[in-house]
XYZ file of C-alpha atoms in Angstrom:
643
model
C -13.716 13.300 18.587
C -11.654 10.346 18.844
C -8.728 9.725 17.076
C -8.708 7.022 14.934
C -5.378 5.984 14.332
C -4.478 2.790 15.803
C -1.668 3.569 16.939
C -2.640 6.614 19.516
C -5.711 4.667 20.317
C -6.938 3.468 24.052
C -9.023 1.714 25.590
C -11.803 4.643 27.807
C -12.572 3.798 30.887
C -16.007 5.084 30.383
C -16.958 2.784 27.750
C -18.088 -0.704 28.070
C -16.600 -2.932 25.072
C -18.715 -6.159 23.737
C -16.845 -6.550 20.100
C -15.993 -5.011 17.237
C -17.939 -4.691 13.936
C -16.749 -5.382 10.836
C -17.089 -2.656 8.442
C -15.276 -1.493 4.866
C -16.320 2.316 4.809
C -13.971 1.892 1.094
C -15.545 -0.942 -0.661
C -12.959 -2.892 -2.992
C -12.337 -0.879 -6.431
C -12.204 -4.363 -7.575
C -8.908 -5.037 -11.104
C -6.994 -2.881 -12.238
C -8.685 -1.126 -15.430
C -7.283 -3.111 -18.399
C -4.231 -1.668 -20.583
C -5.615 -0.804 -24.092
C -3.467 -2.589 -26.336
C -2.009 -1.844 -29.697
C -3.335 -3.078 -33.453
C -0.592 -4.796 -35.004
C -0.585 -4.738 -38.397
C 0.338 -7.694 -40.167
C 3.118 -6.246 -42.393
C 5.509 -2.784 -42.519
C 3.677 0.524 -42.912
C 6.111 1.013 -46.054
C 4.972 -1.605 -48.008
C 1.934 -1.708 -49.915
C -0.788 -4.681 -49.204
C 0.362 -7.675 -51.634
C -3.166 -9.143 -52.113
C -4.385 -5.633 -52.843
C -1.712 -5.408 -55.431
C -3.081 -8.782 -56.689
C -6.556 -8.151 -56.604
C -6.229 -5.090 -58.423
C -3.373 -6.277 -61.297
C -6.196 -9.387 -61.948
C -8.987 -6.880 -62.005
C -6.909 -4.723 -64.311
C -5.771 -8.102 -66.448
C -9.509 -9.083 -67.198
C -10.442 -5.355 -68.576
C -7.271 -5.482 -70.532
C -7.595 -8.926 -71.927
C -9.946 -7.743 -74.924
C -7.422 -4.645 -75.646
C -4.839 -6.952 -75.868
C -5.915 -9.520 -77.824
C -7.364 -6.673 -80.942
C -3.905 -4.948 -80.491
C -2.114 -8.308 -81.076
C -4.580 -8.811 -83.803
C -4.152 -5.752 -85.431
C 0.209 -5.534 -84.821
C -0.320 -9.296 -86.477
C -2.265 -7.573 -89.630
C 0.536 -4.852 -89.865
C 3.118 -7.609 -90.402
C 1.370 -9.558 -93.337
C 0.148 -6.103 -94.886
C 3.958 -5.420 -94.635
C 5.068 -8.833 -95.954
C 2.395 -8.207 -99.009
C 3.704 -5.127 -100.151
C 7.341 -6.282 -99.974
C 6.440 -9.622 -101.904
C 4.589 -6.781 -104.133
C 1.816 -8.563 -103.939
C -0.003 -5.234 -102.602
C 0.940 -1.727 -103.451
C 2.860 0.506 -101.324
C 0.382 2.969 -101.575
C -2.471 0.738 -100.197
C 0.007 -1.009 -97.712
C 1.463 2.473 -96.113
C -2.282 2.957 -95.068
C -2.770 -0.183 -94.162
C -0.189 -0.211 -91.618
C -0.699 3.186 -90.304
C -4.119 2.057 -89.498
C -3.252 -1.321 -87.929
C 0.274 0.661 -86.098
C -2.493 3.355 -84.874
C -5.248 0.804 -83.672
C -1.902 -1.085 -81.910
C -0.905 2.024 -80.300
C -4.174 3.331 -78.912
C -4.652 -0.474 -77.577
C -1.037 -0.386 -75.938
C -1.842 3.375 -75.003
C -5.371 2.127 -73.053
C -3.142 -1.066 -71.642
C -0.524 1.996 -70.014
C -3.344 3.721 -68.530
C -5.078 0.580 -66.707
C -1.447 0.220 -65.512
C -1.333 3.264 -63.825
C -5.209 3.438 -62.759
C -4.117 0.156 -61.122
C -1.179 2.123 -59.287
C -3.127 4.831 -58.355
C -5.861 2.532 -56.827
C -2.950 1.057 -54.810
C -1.398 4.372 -53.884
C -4.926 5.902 -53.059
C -5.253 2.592 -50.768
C -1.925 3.121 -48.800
C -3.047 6.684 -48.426
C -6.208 5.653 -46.660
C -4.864 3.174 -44.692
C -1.692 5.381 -43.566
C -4.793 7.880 -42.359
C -6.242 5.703 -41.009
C -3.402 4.261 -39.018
C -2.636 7.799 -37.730
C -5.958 8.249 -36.346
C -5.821 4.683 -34.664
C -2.578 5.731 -33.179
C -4.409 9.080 -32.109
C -6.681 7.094 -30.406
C -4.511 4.987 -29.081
C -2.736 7.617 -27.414
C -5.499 9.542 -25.993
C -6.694 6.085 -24.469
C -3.077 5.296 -22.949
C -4.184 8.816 -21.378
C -6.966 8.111 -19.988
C -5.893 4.618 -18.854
C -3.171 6.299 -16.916
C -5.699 8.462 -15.543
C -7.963 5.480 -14.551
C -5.301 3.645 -12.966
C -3.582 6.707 -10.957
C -7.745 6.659 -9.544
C -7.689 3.119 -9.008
C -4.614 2.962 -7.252
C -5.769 6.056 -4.910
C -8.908 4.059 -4.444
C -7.432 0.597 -4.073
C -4.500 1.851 -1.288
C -7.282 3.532 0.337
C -9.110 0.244 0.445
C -6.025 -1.783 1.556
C -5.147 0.819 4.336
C -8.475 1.129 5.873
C -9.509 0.138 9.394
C -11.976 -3.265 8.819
C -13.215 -3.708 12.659
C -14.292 -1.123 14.115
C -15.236 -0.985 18.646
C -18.783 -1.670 19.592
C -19.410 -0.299 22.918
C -21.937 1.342 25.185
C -21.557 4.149 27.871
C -21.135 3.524 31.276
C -24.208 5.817 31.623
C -25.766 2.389 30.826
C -26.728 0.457 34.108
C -26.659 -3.109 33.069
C -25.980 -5.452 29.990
C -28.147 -7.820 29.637
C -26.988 -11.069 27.263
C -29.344 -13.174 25.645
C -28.640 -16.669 24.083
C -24.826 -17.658 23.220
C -22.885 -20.927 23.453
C -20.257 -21.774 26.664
C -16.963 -20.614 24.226
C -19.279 -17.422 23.064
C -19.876 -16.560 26.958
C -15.707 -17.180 27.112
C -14.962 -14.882 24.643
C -17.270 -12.432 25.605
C -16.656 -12.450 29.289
C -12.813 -12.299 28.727
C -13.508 -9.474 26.530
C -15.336 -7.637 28.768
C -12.794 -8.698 31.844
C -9.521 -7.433 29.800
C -10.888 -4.182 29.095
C -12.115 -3.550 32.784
C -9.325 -4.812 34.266
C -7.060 -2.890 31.746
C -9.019 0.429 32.706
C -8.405 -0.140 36.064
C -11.439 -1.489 37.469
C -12.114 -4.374 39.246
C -14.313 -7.672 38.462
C -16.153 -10.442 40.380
C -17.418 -13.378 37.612
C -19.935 -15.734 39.258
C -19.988 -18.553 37.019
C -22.656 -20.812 37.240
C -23.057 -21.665 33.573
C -20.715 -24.997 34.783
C -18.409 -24.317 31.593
C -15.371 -22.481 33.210
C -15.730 -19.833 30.768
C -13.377 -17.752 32.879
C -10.423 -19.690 32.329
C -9.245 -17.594 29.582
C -9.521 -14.495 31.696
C -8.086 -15.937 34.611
C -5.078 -16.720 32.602
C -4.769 -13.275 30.724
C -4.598 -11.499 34.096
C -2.391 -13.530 35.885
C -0.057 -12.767 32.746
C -0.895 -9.495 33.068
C 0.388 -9.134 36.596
C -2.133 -9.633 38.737
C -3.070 -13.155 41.052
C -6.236 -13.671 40.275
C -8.714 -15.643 43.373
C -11.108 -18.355 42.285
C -13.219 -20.516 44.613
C -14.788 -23.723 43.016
C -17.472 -24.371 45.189
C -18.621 -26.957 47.178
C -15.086 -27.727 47.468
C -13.964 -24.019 48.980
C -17.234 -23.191 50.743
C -15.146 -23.558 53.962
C -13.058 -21.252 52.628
C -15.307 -18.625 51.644
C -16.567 -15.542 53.926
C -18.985 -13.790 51.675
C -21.903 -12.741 53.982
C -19.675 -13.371 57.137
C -19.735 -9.464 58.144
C -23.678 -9.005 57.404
C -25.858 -8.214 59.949
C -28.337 -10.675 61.264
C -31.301 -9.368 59.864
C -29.433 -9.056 56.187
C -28.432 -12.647 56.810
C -31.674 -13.467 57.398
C -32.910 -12.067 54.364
C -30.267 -14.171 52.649
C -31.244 -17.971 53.934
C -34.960 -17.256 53.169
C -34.280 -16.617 49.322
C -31.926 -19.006 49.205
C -34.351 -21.933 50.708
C -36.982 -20.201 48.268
C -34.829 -21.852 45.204
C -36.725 -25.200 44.872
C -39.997 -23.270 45.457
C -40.318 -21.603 42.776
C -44.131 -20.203 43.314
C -43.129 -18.914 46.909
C -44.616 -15.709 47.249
C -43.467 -12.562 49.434
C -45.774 -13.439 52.026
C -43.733 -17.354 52.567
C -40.492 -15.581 52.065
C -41.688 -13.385 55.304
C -42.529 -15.904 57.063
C -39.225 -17.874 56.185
C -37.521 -14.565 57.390
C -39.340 -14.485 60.785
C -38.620 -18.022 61.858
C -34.774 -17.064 60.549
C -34.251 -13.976 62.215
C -35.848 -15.023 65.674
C -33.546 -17.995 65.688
C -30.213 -15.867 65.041
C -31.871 -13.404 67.978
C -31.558 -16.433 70.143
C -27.815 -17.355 68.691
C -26.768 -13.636 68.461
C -24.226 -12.424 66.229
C -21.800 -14.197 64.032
C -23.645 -16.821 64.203
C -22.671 -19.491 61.062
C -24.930 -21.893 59.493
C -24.317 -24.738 61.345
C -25.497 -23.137 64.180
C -28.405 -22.125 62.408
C -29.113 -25.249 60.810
C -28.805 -26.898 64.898
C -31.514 -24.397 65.883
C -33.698 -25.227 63.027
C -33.409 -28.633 64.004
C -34.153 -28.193 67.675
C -36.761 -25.990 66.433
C -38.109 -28.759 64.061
C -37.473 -31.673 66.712
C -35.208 -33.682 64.253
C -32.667 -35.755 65.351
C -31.040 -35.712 69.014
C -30.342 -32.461 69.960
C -27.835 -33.861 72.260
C -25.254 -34.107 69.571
C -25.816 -30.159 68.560
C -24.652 -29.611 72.620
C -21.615 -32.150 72.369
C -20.169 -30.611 69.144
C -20.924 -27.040 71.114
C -23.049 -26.054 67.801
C -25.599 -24.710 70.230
C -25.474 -24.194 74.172
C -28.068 -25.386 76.580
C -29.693 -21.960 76.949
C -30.139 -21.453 73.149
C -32.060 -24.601 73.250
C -34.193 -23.959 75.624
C -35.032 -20.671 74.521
C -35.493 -22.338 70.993
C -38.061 -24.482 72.330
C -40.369 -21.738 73.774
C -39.729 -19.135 70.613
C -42.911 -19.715 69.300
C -45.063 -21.128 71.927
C -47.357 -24.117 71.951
C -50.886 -24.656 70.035
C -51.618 -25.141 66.833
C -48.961 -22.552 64.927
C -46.409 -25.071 66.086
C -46.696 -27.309 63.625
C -46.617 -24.761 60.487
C -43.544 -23.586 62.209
C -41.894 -27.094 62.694
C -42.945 -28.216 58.720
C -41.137 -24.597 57.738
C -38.185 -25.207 60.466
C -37.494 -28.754 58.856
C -37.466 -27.395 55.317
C -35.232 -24.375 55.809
C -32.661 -27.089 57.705
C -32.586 -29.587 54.707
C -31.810 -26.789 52.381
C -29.392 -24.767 54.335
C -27.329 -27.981 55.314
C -25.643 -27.757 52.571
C -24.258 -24.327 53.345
C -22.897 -25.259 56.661
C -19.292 -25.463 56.163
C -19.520 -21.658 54.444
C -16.515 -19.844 56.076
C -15.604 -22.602 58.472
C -11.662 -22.404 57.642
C -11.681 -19.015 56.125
C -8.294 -17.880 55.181
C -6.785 -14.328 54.909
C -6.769 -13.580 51.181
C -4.974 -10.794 49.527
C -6.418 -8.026 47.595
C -7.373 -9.181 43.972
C -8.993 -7.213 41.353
C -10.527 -10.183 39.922
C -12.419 -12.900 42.055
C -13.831 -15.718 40.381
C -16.485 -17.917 42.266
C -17.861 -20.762 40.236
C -20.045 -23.865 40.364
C -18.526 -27.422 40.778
C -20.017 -29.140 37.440
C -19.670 -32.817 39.699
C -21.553 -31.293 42.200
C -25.255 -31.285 42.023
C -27.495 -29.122 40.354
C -29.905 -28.282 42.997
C -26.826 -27.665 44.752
C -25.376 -25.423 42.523
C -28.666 -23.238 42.678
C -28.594 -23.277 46.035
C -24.928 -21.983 46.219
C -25.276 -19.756 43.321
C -28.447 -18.271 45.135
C -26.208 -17.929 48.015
C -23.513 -16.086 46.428
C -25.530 -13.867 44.465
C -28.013 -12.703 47.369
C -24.611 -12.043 50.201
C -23.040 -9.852 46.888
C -26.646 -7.965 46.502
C -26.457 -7.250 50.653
C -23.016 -6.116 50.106
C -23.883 -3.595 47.992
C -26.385 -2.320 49.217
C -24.097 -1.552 52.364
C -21.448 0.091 50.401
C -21.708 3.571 49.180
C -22.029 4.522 45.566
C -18.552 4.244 43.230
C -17.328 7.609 41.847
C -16.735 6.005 38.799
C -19.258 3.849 37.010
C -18.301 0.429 36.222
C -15.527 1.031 38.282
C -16.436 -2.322 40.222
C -18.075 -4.799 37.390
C -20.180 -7.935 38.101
C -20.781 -10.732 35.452
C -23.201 -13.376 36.108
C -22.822 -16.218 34.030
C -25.888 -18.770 33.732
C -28.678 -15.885 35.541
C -31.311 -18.086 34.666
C -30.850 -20.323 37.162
C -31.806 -17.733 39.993
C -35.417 -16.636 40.996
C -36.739 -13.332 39.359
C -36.771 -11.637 42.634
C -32.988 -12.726 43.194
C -32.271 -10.886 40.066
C -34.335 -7.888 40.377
C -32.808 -7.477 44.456
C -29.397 -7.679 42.661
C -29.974 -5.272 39.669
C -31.572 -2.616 42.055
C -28.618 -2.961 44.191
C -25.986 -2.694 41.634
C -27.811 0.582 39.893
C -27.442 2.555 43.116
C -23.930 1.578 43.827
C -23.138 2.577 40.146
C -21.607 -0.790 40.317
C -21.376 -2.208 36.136
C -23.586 -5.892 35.943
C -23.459 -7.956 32.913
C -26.069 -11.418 33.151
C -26.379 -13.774 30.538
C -29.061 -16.146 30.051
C -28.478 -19.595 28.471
C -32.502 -19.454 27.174
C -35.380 -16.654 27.243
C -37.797 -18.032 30.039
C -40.780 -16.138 30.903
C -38.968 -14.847 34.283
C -35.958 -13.225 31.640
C -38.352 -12.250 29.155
C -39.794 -9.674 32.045
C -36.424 -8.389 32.723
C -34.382 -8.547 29.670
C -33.736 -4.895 29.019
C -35.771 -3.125 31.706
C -34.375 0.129 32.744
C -31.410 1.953 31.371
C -29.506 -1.448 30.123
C -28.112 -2.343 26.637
C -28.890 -5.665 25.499
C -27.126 -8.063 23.241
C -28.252 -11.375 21.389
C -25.906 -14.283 20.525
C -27.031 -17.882 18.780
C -30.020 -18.706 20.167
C -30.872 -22.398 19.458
C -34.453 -22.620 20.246
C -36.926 -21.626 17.639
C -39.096 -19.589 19.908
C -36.110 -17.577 21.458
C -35.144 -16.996 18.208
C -38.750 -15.773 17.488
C -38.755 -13.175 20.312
C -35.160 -12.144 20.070
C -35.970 -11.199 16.371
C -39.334 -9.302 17.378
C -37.469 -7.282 20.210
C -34.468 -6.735 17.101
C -36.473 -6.102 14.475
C -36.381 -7.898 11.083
C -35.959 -5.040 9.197
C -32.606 -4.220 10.236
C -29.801 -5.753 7.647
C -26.370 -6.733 9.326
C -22.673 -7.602 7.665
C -21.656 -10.604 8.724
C -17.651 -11.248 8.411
C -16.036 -14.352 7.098
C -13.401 -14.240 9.541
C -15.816 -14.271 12.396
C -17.606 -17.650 10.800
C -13.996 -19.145 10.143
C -12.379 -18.935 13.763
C -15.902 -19.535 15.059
C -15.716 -23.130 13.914
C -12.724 -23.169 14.976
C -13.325 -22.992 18.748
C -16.133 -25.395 18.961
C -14.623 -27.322 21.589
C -13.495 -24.451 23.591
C -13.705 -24.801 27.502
C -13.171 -28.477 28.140
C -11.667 -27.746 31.401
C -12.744 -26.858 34.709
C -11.258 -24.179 37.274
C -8.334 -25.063 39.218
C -8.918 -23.643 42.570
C -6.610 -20.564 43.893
C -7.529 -20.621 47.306
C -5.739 -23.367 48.462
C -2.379 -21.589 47.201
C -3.002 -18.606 48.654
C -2.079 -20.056 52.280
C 1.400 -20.779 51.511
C 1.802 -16.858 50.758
C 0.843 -14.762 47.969
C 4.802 -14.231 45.634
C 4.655 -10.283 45.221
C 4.598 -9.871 41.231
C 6.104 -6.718 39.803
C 4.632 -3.540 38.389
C 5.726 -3.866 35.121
C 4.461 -3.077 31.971
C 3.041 -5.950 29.491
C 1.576 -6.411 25.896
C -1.550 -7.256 26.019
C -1.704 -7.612 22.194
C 0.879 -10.449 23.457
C -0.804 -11.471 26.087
C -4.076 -12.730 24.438
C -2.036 -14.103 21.720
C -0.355 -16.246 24.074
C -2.357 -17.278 27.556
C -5.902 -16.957 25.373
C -7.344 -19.648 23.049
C -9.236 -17.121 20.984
C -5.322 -15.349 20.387
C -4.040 -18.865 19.374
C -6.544 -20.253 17.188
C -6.798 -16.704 15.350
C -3.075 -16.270 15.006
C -2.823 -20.137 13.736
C -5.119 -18.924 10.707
C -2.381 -17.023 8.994
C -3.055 -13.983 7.233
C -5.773 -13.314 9.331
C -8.263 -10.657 8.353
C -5.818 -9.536 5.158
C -7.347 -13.239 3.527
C -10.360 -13.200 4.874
C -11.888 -10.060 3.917
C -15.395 -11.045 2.443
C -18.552 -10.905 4.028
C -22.460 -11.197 3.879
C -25.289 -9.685 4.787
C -28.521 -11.326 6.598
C -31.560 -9.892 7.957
C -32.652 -10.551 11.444
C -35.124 -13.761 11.273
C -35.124 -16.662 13.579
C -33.383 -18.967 11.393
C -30.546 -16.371 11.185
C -30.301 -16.181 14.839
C -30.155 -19.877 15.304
C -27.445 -19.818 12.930
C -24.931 -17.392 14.646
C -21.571 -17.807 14.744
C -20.411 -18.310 18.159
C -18.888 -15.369 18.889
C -21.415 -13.467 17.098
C -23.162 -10.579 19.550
C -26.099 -8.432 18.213
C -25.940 -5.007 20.617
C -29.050 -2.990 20.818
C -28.994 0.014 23.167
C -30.588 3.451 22.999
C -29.391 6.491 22.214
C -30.756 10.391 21.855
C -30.588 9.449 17.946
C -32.910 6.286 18.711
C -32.519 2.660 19.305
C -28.867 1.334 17.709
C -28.500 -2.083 16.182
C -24.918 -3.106 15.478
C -23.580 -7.086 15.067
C -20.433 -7.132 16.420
C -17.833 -10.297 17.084
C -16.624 -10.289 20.935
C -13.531 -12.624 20.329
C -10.956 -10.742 22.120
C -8.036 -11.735 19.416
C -9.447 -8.779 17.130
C -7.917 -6.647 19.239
C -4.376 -8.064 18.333
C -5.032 -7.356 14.590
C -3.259 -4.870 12.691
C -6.714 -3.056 11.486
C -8.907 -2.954 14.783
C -9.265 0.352 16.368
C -10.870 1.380 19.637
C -13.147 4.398 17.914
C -16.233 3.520 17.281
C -17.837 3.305 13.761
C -19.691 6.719 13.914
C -16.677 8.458 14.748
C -14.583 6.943 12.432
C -16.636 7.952 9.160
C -17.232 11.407 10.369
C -13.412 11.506 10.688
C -12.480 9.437 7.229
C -15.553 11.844 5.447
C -13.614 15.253 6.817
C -10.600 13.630 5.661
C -11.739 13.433 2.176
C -13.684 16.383 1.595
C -10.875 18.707 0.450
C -10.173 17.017 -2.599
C -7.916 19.673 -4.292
C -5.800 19.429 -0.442
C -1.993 18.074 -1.601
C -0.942 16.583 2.152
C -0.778 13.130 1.652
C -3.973 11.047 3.557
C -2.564 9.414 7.237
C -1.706 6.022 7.815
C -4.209 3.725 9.288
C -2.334 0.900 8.719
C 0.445 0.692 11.968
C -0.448 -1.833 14.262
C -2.134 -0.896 17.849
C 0.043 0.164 20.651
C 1.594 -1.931 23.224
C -1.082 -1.995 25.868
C -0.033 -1.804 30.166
C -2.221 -3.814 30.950
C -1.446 -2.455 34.815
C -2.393 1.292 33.315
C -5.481 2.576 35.138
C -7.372 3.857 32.971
């Protein structure tokens, strides 16, 4: 199993990177649980309740009123029975009963008053009682839910360090037991970051790369610039303008070279069949019979026009393109009758498309070993031009490989096409067969899904990924060959530097070639950041390191399903990766910008292995070693280190 901590992580040579997905396997325990708070009790627990005290004196006072009044009465009658028996008006004997009665009534009225009194203060005192008991039992229960708040927030702190320390982006790859990728859709800065995502961690595991670029966009640039940082001195032709300076094909033999010309004539006739192609090859290989070996294209392209009768073939002799023998032999290849003048219509059409391959390898130079060559397409130049060369390049490479034995090491050797829909079907399936038995690693994109990559997208043992596919009917048949069930997390970070990069690629190649003649300046062996290194040389690093906090602010998401308004809707560097496995077909989204890899949380384990590691990790609950670290950084990364 892999280990998952960033910080012992590296990049395996036998896995094929296209992203990173964005995943929280410890969803956010959200606030803190909220602090019960204490009743505060609007005066001192030693006091008794003053409007109690109140209520129950006036209660008291209205009961008593009656009493009060009779006992005045009769204490008022006890005086004036008193004052009549001293005035002698009324006899002692009569009086002295007189004001025992009225004294008694008095008494038993102030007696009744007494005992309201203390009713009243035993109604208060009862009260106080209560409300002390009550009190206690709030404080009781304030206590015991103080407990359990502790205990709540001890668990939400557990869960919410867990959630702050956890890995967010996790590596989407595929095995090098997979033969091809196979990119669908995609903007030119999507193809950028993708390509120098794929080109870092090649070139980091010690393979090498060719990029044919004939998207036009320069979406190499990037690359280019991270591996000359990196230490190496990286070659890039820009054709027209180095197609003297380029010798692919130059060492193939003249039946393979054959074999080359025909399919590239066979690009602005698109419904040749097999049988033209033949007949394409025939004419071709009798004429570099008659010129022999190492014959170049200008000398093929004077043949064809001997063979064609165009122009003065007088001029082919002065400029020694063709010798006097050659052109008689030319004349009497094919005979005379009526085949003569299929050959000469064929003859003149394979010259006007081959002309413009005839300074290929005129001033070829001695280059220096480079493990990655970048050939691209001239965006001035034209773009039945462009196919031509791009035909060119692609068929020499597929010739090339098939002459080479097969790598030890798959993906050892890696080939990205950019722009594939530009060549012929059978230009593509020549080169996929090719790569497959040389074990040599080929990644094509396609700009749109025409009926010729709608055959091929995914056929054989080859992963294939979708990115924003504009059209509405790509979008249709990207989401059929998906499936719409399948519900994806889409990261907020991803969207946000996404928009960011919209004008990404503004510039085209500069040319290496031309530098290379002065002398190639030895560059030392050592070791380099390559956290640092896309930071600095790569726009993706810049633009993602001017957001600020990076991932640590933008931590939301959503989820979508896969429809076609969805996939029109992508964010640029947005890659959905389907590829089978012995569990069934995978579906992962994954973002290919190459500045995740700089970011504190990104490891190089892939999602499955990372839960079954975090879930044995937190099955022994009752265990008392604290849980690891996730959250160093990634290691410094020698970018020279084969892998």
């Amino acid at each position: 199993m892999a280990d998952v901590h960033p910080e012992q992580a590296q990049l395996q040579a036998d896995r094929i990177y296209l992203g990173w997905q964005y995943v929280l396997l410890h969803p956010d325990p959200g606030p803190p649980p909220k602090r019960p708070s204490p009743f505060v009790e609007p005066q001192r627990e030693s006091k008794p309740d003053p409007e109690l005290v109140r209520r129950e004196r006036m209660q008291e006072d209205l009961l008593n009123r009656p009493v009060k009044i009779f006992r005045t009465f009769m204490a008022v009658l006890a005086v004036v029975i008193l004052g009549a028996a001293v005035a002698g008006v009324l006899n002692w004997s009569f009086a002295i009963i007189g004001l025992v009665a009225a004294g008694g009534v008095a008494a038993i009225c102030s007696y009744a008053v007494l005992q309201g009194d203390r009713a009243v203060r035993y109604r208060v005192q009862e009260q106080q009682a209560r409300d002390d008991r009550v009190r206690q039992e709030r404080d009781k229960e304030l206590f015991r839910a103080q407990e359990e708040h502790a205990e709540r927030y001890r668990a939400w702190q557990e869960l919410k360090d867990r959630h702050d320390r956890q890995l967010t982006w996790y590596a989407v790859a595929v095995p090098d037991e997979i033969d091809r990728v196979d990119v669908a859709g995609g903007t030119l800065p999507g193809w950028s970051a993708l390509v120098t995502l794929l080109g870092a961690t090649r070139l980091y595991s010690g393979g090498h790369l060719t990029v044919l670029d004939l998207s036009e966009g320069a979406i190499a640039k990037d690359l280019i610039e991270l591996a000359r940082r990196g230490g190496d001195e990286p070659l890039v032709w820009v054709l027209p303008v180095d197609l003297p300076k380029l010798d692919l094909g130059a060492t193939l033999k003249p039946e393979a070279f054959a074999d080359v010309l025909a399919h590239v004539v066979s690009v602005s006739e698109e419904h040749r069949t097999t049988r033209d192609l033949s007949f394409d090859n025939a004419i071709l290989e009798r004429v570099l019979d008659v010129l022999g070996e190492n014959a170049t294209i200008a000398q093929v392209t004077a043949a064809l026009r001997a063979l064609a009768q165009v122009g003065d073939p007088r001029d082919d002799l002065k400029y020694g393109l063709i010798t006097a023998e050659q052109l008689e032999r030319i004349g009497t290849m094919f005979g005379r009758g009526v085949s003569d003048r299929v050959v000469i219509e064929r003859a003149w059409a394979l010259e006007s498309q081959l002309r413009k391959l005839e300074t290929l390898g005129t001033e070829a130079v001695r280059l220096p070993p480079a493990r990655l060559r970048v050939v691209s397409m001239d965006r001035q130049a034209g773009v039945f031009g462009n196919r031509v060369l791009g035909t060119y390049v692609a068929t020499a490479l597929t010739h090339i490989l098939r002459q080479s034995p097969a790598s030890d090491r798959p993906w050892y050797h890696t080939i990205i096409v950019a722009g594939a829909d530009k060549l012929r079907g059978d230009v593509l399936d020549r080169l996929m067969d090719a790569c497959e038995t040389s074990r040599t690693g080929l990644v094509l994109t396609y700009r749109s899904l025409t009926p010729t990559v709608r055959e091929r997208l995914g056929r054989g043992h080859a992963a294939v990924a979708f990115m924003r596919l504009g059209n509405a009917e790509d979008a249709r048949v990207a989401s059929e060959h998906v499936g719409t069930e399948h519900r994806l997390e889409l990261a907020q970070l991803t969207e946000t530097i996404s928009a960011s990069v919209a004008g990404l690629n503004g510039t085209p190649y500069t040319s290496t070639i031309d530098q290379v003649e002065e002398g190639v300046e030895e560059r030392g062996d050592s070791s380099t950041d390559l956290k640092e290194d896309i930071t600095e040389s790569t726009e993706w690093g810049r633009t993602a390191d001017k957001i600020g906090e990076k991932e640590r602010v933008l931590q939301r998401s959503r989820e979508f399903l896969v429809e076609p308004h969805q996939l029109q809707q992508l964010p640029t560097t947005s890659v959905i990766v389907t590829d089978a496995t012995a569990d069934g077909r995978r579906v992962r989204l994954a973002d290919a910008n190459p500045a995740i890899l700089t970011f504190p949380r990104t490891t190089l384990g892939e999602l499955e292995q990372v839960r079954e590691a975090v879930l044995g990790m937190d099955e022994p609950a009752d265990s008392e070693e604290p849980p690891p670290n996730l959250g160093p950084p990634p290691p410094r990364l020698d970018w020279r280190k084969k892998g």
